[in-house]
Amino acid sequence: MKELYSVIKAPLITEKATLQKEMANQLVFKVDQKANKIEIKTAVEKIFKVKVLSVQTIKVKGKPKRVGRFTGKRSGIKKAIVRLYPGESIEFFEGV
């Protein structure tokens, strides 16, 4: 099994992720490309001390970009949508 903090890289804070958090008790994380749903579930449960109901994963391809005449591509990411049990919550910005 991988180290917990290498599986979960960062929370994704977007408008859609904020709505999912409020409406459906779901959180969105940027995770390691090779992590599976079981590793993601155990990492979130142990790091944040909450109970996870389900995990959905999505691979997002990198967008092509240009700088002048040079073309390149951004690296892709893997997102995990984690649904928590009712009554459970994680506060990222408690003092803001």
mmCIF file with all atom_site columns, C-alpha atoms in Angstrom:
data_model
loop_
_atom_site.group_PDB
_atom_site.id
_atom_site.type_symbol
_atom_site.label_atom_id
_atom_site.label_alt_id
_atom_site.label_comp_id
_atom_site.label_asym_id
_atom_site.label_entity_id
_atom_site.label_seq_id
_atom_site.pdbx_PDB_ins_code
_atom_site.Cartn_x
_atom_site.Cartn_y
_atom_site.Cartn_z
_atom_site.occupancy
_atom_site.B_iso_or_equiv
_atom_site.pdbx_formal_charge
_atom_site.auth_seq_id
_atom_site.auth_comp_id
_atom_site.auth_asym_id
_atom_site.auth_atom_id
_atom_site.pdbx_PDB_model_num
ATOM 1  C CA . MET A 1 1  ? 0.000   0.000  0.000   1.00 0.00 ? 1  MET A CA 1
ATOM 2  C CA . LYS A 1 2  ? 1.172   3.514  -0.788  1.00 0.00 ? 2  LYS A CA 1
ATOM 3  C CA . GLU A 1 3  ? 1.812   6.227  1.753   1.00 0.00 ? 3  GLU A CA 1
ATOM 4  C CA . LEU A 1 4  ? -1.414  8.087  2.608   1.00 0.00 ? 4  LEU A CA 1
ATOM 5  C CA . TYR A 1 5  ? -0.181  11.558 1.657   1.00 0.00 ? 5  TYR A CA 1
ATOM 6  C CA . SER A 1 6  ? 1.134   10.358 -1.713  1.00 0.00 ? 6  SER A CA 1
ATOM 7  C CA . VAL A 1 7  ? -2.356  9.086  -2.664  1.00 0.00 ? 7  VAL A CA 1
ATOM 8  C CA . ILE A 1 8  ? -4.239  12.316 -1.850  1.00 0.00 ? 8  ILE A CA 1
ATOM 9  C CA . LYS A 1 9  ? -2.393  15.261 -3.429  1.00 0.00 ? 9  LYS A CA 1
ATOM 10 C CA . ALA A 1 10 ? -4.741  18.229 -2.911  1.00 0.00 ? 10 ALA A CA 1
ATOM 11 C CA . PRO A 1 11 ? -8.398  19.176 -2.566  1.00 0.00 ? 11 PRO A CA 1
ATOM 12 C CA . LEU A 1 12 ? -9.969  20.733 -5.666  1.00 0.00 ? 12 LEU A CA 1
ATOM 13 C CA . ILE A 1 13 ? -11.840 23.889 -4.712  1.00 0.00 ? 13 ILE A CA 1
ATOM 14 C CA . THR A 1 14 ? -14.046 24.984 -7.616  1.00 0.00 ? 14 THR A CA 1
ATOM 15 C CA . GLU A 1 15 ? -17.593 26.292 -7.881  1.00 0.00 ? 15 GLU A CA 1
ATOM 16 C CA . LYS A 1 16 ? -18.914 22.871 -8.860  1.00 0.00 ? 16 LYS A CA 1
ATOM 17 C CA . ALA A 1 17 ? -16.995 21.147 -6.045  1.00 0.00 ? 17 ALA A CA 1
ATOM 18 C CA . THR A 1 18 ? -18.378 23.650 -3.527  1.00 0.00 ? 18 THR A CA 1
ATOM 19 C CA . LEU A 1 19 ? -21.941 22.955 -4.700  1.00 0.00 ? 19 LEU A CA 1
ATOM 20 C CA . GLN A 1 20 ? -21.347 19.208 -4.475  1.00 0.00 ? 20 GLN A CA 1
ATOM 21 C CA . LYS A 1 21 ? -20.069 19.647 -0.930  1.00 0.00 ? 21 LYS A CA 1
ATOM 22 C CA . GLU A 1 22 ? -23.164 21.600 0.125   1.00 0.00 ? 22 GLU A CA 1
ATOM 23 C CA . MET A 1 23 ? -25.828 19.605 -1.743  1.00 0.00 ? 23 MET A CA 1
ATOM 24 C CA . ALA A 1 24 ? -24.635 15.987 -1.768  1.00 0.00 ? 24 ALA A CA 1
ATOM 25 C CA . ASN A 1 25 ? -21.906 15.816 0.939   1.00 0.00 ? 25 ASN A CA 1
ATOM 26 C CA . GLN A 1 26 ? -19.273 15.043 -1.729  1.00 0.00 ? 26 GLN A CA 1
ATOM 27 C CA . LEU A 1 27 ? -15.658 16.224 -1.769  1.00 0.00 ? 27 LEU A CA 1
ATOM 28 C CA . VAL A 1 28 ? -13.299 16.407 -4.756  1.00 0.00 ? 28 VAL A CA 1
ATOM 29 C CA . PHE A 1 29 ? -9.588  15.589 -4.474  1.00 0.00 ? 29 PHE A CA 1
ATOM 30 C CA . LYS A 1 30 ? -6.665  15.533 -6.876  1.00 0.00 ? 30 LYS A CA 1
ATOM 31 C CA . VAL A 1 31 ? -5.150  12.060 -6.482  1.00 0.00 ? 31 VAL A CA 1
ATOM 32 C CA . ASP A 1 32 ? -2.217  10.014 -7.755  1.00 0.00 ? 32 ASP A CA 1
ATOM 33 C CA . GLN A 1 33 ? -2.614  8.661  -11.305 1.00 0.00 ? 33 GLN A CA 1
ATOM 34 C CA . LYS A 1 34 ? -2.044  5.054  -10.174 1.00 0.00 ? 34 LYS A CA 1
ATOM 35 C CA . ALA A 1 35 ? -4.238  5.144  -7.048  1.00 0.00 ? 35 ALA A CA 1
ATOM 36 C CA . ASN A 1 36 ? -7.330  2.954  -7.014  1.00 0.00 ? 36 ASN A CA 1
ATOM 37 C CA . LYS A 1 37 ? -10.657 3.504  -5.238  1.00 0.00 ? 37 LYS A CA 1
ATOM 38 C CA . ILE A 1 38 ? -9.765  1.347  -2.227  1.00 0.00 ? 38 ILE A CA 1
ATOM 39 C CA . GLU A 1 39 ? -6.506  3.227  -1.597  1.00 0.00 ? 39 GLU A CA 1
ATOM 40 C CA . ILE A 1 40 ? -8.290  6.573  -1.956  1.00 0.00 ? 40 ILE A CA 1
ATOM 41 C CA . LYS A 1 41 ? -11.022 5.518  0.476   1.00 0.00 ? 41 LYS A CA 1
ATOM 42 C CA . THR A 1 42 ? -8.593  4.342  3.166   1.00 0.00 ? 42 THR A CA 1
ATOM 43 C CA . ALA A 1 43 ? -6.397  7.441  2.748   1.00 0.00 ? 43 ALA A CA 1
ATOM 44 C CA . VAL A 1 44 ? -9.340  9.857  3.178   1.00 0.00 ? 44 VAL A CA 1
ATOM 45 C CA . GLU A 1 45 ? -10.688 7.911  6.161   1.00 0.00 ? 45 GLU A CA 1
ATOM 46 C CA . LYS A 1 46 ? -7.346  7.853  7.965   1.00 0.00 ? 46 LYS A CA 1
ATOM 47 C CA . ILE A 1 47 ? -6.204  11.410 7.150   1.00 0.00 ? 47 ILE A CA 1
ATOM 48 C CA . PHE A 1 48 ? -9.490  13.217 7.890   1.00 0.00 ? 48 PHE A CA 1
ATOM 49 C CA . LYS A 1 49 ? -11.011 10.668 10.353  1.00 0.00 ? 49 LYS A CA 1
ATOM 50 C CA . VAL A 1 50 ? -14.374 10.397 8.552   1.00 0.00 ? 50 VAL A CA 1
ATOM 51 C CA . LYS A 1 51 ? -16.429 7.511  7.112   1.00 0.00 ? 51 LYS A CA 1
ATOM 52 C CA . VAL A 1 52 ? -16.514 7.286  3.303   1.00 0.00 ? 52 VAL A CA 1
ATOM 53 C CA . LEU A 1 53 ? -19.650 5.967  1.595   1.00 0.00 ? 53 LEU A CA 1
ATOM 54 C CA . SER A 1 54 ? -18.352 5.769  -2.000  1.00 0.00 ? 54 SER A CA 1
ATOM 55 C CA . VAL A 1 55 ? -15.556 6.905  -4.325  1.00 0.00 ? 55 VAL A CA 1
ATOM 56 C CA . GLN A 1 56 ? -15.778 7.809  -8.018  1.00 0.00 ? 56 GLN A CA 1
ATOM 57 C CA . THR A 1 57 ? -12.663 8.486  -10.099 1.00 0.00 ? 57 THR A CA 1
ATOM 58 C CA . ILE A 1 58 ? -12.183 10.512 -13.285 1.00 0.00 ? 58 ILE A CA 1
ATOM 59 C CA . LYS A 1 59 ? -9.094  10.891 -15.483 1.00 0.00 ? 59 LYS A CA 1
ATOM 60 C CA . VAL A 1 60 ? -8.864  14.380 -17.011 1.00 0.00 ? 60 VAL A CA 1
ATOM 61 C CA . LYS A 1 61 ? -6.682  14.711 -20.118 1.00 0.00 ? 61 LYS A CA 1
ATOM 62 C CA . GLY A 1 62 ? -4.209  17.594 -20.351 1.00 0.00 ? 62 GLY A CA 1
ATOM 63 C CA . LYS A 1 63 ? -5.104  20.446 -22.671 1.00 0.00 ? 63 LYS A CA 1
ATOM 64 C CA . PRO A 1 64 ? -2.911  21.300 -25.660 1.00 0.00 ? 64 PRO A CA 1
ATOM 65 C CA . LYS A 1 65 ? -1.196  24.689 -25.251 1.00 0.00 ? 65 LYS A CA 1
ATOM 66 C CA . ARG A 1 66 ? 0.933   26.944 -27.452 1.00 0.00 ? 66 ARG A CA 1
ATOM 67 C CA . VAL A 1 67 ? 3.612   29.482 -26.689 1.00 0.00 ? 67 VAL A CA 1
ATOM 68 C CA . GLY A 1 68 ? 4.398   31.268 -29.937 1.00 0.00 ? 68 GLY A CA 1
ATOM 69 C CA . ARG A 1 69 ? 5.203   28.621 -32.511 1.00 0.00 ? 69 ARG A CA 1
ATOM 70 C CA . PHE A 1 70 ? 5.927   25.900 -29.946 1.00 0.00 ? 70 PHE A CA 1
ATOM 71 C CA . THR A 1 71 ? 3.182   23.469 -29.043 1.00 0.00 ? 71 THR A CA 1
ATOM 72 C CA . GLY A 1 72 ? 2.946   21.380 -25.921 1.00 0.00 ? 72 GLY A CA 1
ATOM 73 C CA . LYS A 1 73 ? 0.486   19.756 -23.587 1.00 0.00 ? 73 LYS A CA 1
ATOM 74 C CA . ARG A 1 74 ? -0.392  20.192 -19.927 1.00 0.00 ? 74 ARG A CA 1
ATOM 75 C CA . SER A 1 75 ? -0.165  17.077 -17.815 1.00 0.00 ? 75 SER A CA 1
ATOM 76 C CA . GLY A 1 76 ? -3.404  15.262 -17.062 1.00 0.00 ? 76 GLY A CA 1
ATOM 77 C CA . ILE A 1 77 ? -4.771  14.671 -13.572 1.00 0.00 ? 77 ILE A CA 1
ATOM 78 C CA . LYS A 1 78 ? -6.934  12.116 -11.829 1.00 0.00 ? 78 LYS A CA 1
ATOM 79 C CA . LYS A 1 79 ? -9.826  13.388 -9.712  1.00 0.00 ? 79 LYS A CA 1
ATOM 80 C CA . ALA A 1 80 ? -11.667 11.492 -7.009  1.00 0.00 ? 80 ALA A CA 1
ATOM 81 C CA . ILE A 1 81 ? -15.195 12.395 -5.921  1.00 0.00 ? 81 ILE A CA 1
ATOM 82 C CA . VAL A 1 82 ? -15.620 11.116 -2.372  1.00 0.00 ? 82 VAL A CA 1
ATOM 83 C CA . ARG A 1 83 ? -19.109 10.821 -0.855  1.00 0.00 ? 83 ARG A CA 1
ATOM 84 C CA . LEU A 1 84 ? -19.255 10.907 2.939   1.00 0.00 ? 84 LEU A CA 1
ATOM 85 C CA . TYR A 1 85 ? -21.848 9.361  5.206   1.00 0.00 ? 85 TYR A CA 1
ATOM 86 C CA . PRO A 1 86 ? -24.609 11.723 6.406   1.00 0.00 ? 86 PRO A CA 1
ATOM 87 C CA . GLY A 1 87 ? -23.452 13.747 9.400   1.00 0.00 ? 87 GLY A CA 1
ATOM 88 C CA . GLU A 1 88 ? -19.757 13.543 8.439   1.00 0.00 ? 88 GLU A CA 1
ATOM 89 C CA . SER A 1 89 ? -17.926 16.618 7.138   1.00 0.00 ? 89 SER A CA 1
ATOM 90 C CA . ILE A 1 90 ? -14.462 18.001 6.416   1.00 0.00 ? 90 ILE A CA 1
ATOM 91 C CA . GLU A 1 91 ? -13.776 21.710 6.780   1.00 0.00 ? 91 GLU A CA 1
ATOM 92 C CA . PHE A 1 92 ? -10.904 22.986 4.603   1.00 0.00 ? 92 PHE A CA 1
ATOM 93 C CA . PHE A 1 93 ? -11.256 26.688 5.368   1.00 0.00 ? 93 PHE A CA 1
ATOM 94 C CA . GLU A 1 94 ? -12.546 26.905 8.928   1.00 0.00 ? 94 GLU A CA 1
ATOM 95 C CA . GLY A 1 95 ? -11.018 30.299 9.744   1.00 0.00 ? 95 GLY A CA 1
ATOM 96 C CA . VAL A 1 96 ? -11.778 32.051 6.441   1.00 0.00 ? 96 VAL A CA 1
#
